[in-house]
mmCIF file of C-alpha atoms in Angstrom:
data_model
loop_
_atom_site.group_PDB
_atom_site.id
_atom_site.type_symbol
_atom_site.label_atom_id
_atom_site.label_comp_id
_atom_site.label_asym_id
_atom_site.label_seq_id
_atom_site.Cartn_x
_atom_site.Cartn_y
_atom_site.Cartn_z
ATOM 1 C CA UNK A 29 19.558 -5.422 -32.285
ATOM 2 C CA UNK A 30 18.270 -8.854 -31.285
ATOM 3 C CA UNK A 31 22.196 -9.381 -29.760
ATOM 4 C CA UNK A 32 21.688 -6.174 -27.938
ATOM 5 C CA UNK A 33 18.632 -7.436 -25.941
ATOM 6 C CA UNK A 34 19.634 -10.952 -25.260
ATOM 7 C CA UNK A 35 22.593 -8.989 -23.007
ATOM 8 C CA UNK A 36 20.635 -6.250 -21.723
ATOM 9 C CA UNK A 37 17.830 -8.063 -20.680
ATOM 10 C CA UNK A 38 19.859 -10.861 -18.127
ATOM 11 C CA UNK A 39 21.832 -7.689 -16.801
ATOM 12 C CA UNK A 40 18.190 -6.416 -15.929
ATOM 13 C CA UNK A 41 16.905 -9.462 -14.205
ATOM 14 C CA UNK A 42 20.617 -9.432 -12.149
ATOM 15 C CA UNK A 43 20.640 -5.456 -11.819
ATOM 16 C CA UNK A 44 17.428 -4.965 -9.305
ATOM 17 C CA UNK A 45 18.783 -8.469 -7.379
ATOM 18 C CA UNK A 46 22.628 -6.813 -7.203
ATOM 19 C CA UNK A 47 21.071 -3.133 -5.757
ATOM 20 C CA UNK A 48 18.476 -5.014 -3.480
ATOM 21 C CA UNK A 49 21.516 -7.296 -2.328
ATOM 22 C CA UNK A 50 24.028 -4.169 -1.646
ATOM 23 C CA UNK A 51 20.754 -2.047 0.556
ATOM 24 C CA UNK A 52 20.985 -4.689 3.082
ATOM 25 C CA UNK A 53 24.665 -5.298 3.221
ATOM 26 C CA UNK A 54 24.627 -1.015 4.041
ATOM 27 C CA UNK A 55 21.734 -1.933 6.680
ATOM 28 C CA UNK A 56 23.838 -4.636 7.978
ATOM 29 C CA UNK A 57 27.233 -3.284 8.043
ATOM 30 C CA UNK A 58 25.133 -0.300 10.070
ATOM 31 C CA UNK A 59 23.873 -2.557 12.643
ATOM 32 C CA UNK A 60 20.402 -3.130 11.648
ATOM 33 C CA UNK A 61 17.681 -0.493 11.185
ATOM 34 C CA UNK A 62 17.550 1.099 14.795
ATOM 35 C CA UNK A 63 21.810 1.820 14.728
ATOM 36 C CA UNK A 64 21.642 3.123 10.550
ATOM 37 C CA UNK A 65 22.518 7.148 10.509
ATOM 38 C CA UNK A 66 21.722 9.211 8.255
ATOM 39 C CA UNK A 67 24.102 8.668 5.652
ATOM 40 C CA UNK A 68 23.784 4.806 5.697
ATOM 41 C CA UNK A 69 19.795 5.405 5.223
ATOM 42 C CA UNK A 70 20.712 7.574 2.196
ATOM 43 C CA UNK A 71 22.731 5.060 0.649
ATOM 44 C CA UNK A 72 19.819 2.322 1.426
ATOM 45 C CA UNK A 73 17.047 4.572 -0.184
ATOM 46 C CA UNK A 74 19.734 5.039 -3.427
ATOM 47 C CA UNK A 75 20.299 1.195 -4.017
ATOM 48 C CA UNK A 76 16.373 0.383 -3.158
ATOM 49 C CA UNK A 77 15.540 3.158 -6.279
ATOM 50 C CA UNK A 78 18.099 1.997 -7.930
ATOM 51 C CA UNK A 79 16.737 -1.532 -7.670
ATOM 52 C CA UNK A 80 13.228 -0.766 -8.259
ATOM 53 C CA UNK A 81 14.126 1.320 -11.425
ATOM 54 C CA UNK A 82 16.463 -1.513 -12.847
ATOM 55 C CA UNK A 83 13.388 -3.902 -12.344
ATOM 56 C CA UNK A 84 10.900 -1.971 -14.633
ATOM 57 C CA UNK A 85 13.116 -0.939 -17.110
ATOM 58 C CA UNK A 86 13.761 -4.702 -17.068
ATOM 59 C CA UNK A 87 9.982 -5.183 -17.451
ATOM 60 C CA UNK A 88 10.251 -2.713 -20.162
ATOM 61 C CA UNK A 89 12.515 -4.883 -21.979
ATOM 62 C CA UNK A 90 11.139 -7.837 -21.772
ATOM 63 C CA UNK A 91 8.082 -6.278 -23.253
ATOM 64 C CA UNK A 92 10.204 -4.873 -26.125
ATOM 65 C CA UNK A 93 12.182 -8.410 -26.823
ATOM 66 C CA UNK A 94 8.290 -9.911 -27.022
ATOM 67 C CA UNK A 95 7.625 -7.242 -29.468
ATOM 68 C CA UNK A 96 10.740 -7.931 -31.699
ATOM 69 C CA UNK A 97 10.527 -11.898 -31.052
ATOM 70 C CA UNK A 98 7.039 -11.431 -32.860
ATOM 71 C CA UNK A 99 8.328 -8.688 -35.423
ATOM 72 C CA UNK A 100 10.963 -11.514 -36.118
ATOM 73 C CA UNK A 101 8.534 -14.307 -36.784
ATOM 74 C CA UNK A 102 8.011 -13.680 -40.130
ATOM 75 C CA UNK A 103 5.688 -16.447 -42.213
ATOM 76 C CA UNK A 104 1.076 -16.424 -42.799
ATOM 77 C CA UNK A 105 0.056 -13.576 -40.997
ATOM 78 C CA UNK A 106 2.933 -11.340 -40.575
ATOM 79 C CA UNK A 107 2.806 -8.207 -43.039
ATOM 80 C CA UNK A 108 1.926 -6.175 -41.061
ATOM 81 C CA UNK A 109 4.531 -6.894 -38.062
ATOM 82 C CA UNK A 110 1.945 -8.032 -35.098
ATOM 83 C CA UNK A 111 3.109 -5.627 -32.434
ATOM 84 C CA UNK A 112 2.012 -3.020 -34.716
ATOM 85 C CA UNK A 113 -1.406 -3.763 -35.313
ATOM 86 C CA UNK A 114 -2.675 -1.454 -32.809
ATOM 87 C CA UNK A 115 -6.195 -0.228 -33.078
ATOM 88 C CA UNK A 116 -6.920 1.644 -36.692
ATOM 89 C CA UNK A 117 -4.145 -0.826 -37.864
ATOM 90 C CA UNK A 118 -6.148 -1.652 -41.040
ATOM 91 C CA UNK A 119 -6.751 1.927 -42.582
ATOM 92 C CA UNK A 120 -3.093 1.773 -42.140
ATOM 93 C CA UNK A 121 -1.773 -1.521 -42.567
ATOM 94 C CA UNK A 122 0.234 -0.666 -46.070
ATOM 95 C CA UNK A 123 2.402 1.668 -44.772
ATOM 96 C CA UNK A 124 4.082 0.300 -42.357
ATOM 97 C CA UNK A 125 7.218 -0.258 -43.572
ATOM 98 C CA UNK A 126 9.247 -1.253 -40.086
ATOM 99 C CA UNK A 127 10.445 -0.936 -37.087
ATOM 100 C CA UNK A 128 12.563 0.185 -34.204
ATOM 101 C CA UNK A 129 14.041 -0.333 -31.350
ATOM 102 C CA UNK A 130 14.874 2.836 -29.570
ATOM 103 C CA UNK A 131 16.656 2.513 -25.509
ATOM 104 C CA UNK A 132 16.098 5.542 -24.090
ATOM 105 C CA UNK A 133 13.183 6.230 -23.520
ATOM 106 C CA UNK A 134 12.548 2.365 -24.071
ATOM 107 C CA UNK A 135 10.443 1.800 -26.464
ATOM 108 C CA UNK A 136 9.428 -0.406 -29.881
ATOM 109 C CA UNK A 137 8.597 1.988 -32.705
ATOM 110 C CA UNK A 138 6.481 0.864 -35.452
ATOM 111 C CA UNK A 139 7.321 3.022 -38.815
ATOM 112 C CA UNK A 140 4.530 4.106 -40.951
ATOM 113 C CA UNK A 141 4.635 6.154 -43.900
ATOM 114 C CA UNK A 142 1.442 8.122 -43.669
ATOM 115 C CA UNK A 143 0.897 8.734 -40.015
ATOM 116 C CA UNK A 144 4.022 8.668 -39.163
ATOM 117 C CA UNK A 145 5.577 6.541 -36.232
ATOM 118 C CA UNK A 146 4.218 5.849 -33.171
ATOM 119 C CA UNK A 147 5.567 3.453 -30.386
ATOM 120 C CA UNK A 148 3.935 -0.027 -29.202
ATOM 121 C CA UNK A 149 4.195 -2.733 -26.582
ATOM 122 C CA UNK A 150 6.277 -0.714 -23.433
ATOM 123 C CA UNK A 151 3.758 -0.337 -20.856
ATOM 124 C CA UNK A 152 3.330 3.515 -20.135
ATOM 125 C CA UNK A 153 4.275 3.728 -16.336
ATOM 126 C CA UNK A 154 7.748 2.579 -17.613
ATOM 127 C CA UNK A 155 9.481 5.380 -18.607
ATOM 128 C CA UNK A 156 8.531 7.706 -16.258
ATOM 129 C CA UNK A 157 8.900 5.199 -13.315
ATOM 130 C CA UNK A 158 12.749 4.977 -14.512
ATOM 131 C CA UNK A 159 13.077 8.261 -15.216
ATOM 132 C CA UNK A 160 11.971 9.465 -11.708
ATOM 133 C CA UNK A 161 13.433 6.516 -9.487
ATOM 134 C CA UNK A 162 16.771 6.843 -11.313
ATOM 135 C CA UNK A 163 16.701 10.288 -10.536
ATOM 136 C CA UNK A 164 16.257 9.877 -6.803
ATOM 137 C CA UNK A 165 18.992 7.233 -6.604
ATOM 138 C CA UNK A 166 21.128 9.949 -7.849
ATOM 139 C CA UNK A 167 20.169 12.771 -5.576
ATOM 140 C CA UNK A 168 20.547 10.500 -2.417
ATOM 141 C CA UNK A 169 23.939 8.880 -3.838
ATOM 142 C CA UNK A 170 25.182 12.550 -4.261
ATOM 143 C CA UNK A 171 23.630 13.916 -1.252
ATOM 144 C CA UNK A 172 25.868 10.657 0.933
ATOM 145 C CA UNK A 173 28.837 11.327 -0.764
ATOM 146 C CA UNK A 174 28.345 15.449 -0.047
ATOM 147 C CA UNK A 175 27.421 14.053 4.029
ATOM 148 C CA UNK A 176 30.721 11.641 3.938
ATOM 149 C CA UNK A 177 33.168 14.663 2.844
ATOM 150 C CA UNK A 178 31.641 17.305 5.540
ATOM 151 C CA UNK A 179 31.824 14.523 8.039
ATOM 152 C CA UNK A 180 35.528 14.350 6.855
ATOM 153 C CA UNK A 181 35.999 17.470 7.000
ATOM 154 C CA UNK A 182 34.878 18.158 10.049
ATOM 155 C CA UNK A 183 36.991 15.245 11.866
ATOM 156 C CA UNK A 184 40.013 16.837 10.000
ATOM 157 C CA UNK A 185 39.619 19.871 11.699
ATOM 158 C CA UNK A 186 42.067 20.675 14.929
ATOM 159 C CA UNK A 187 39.815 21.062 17.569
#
């Protein structure tokens, strides 16, 4: 698991820099903002979600790779794992037996048997901020490619 993160968390530093970095090559290959159509604006908007939805699930991840980093540490003071000492955590504190790590939805999983588990440490605007920013990317990325093949279409067409 610890692998895992130490290559998904670089690719999500790089990601939001890679998406930010292809928006203005669309706005420049355009001819700046005042010559963009409407199909190279669609594309911008895609790769600005994109990047901005890259970035906090990058946030995310960091947060989760503190989480197991201190889950890790082992040594004095570490039964119960720290990231799961939440509030309550001492009515509770002999049944936790572990952890998680779960990716989608991102978030660190603490796993007690009496309550049940319950996740820790990902900030709460995280998920949903992915979720909805990923989800725009995709309807302006599909919504270009749909404008590109009319456009083709159209020039196709004997006049």
């Amino acid at each position: 698991m610890a692998f895992f993160l130490l290559i998904l968390v670089p690719a999500g530093l790089i990601l939001p820099l890679v998406f930010a970095g292809r928006a203005l090559g669309v706005l420049a290959r355009a001819g700046g903002p005042q010559r963009a159509d409407s199909h190279a604006w669609l594309r911008i908007a895609g790769f600005v979600q994109a990047a901005i939805a890259s970035g906090v699930y990058a946030w995310g991840l960091l947060h989760v790779s503190g989480a197991v980093m201190s889950a890790e540490d082992g040594g004095t003071d570490s039964v119960p794992i720290r990231p799961c000492r939440t509030q309550g955590w001492e009515q509770r504190a002999e049944s936790i037996s572990g952890y998680r790590v779960e990716y989608v939805p991102l978030r660190f999983v603490c796993e007690a048997d009496d309550v049940g588990d319950y996740p820790v440490s990902v900030p709460g605007y995280v998920n949903p901020v992915f979720f909805f920013l990923g989800l725009g990317a995709a309807v302006c990325f599909t919504v270009a490619a749909l404008d590109s093949d009319n456009s083709r279409q159209e020039d196709d067409t004997p006049a």
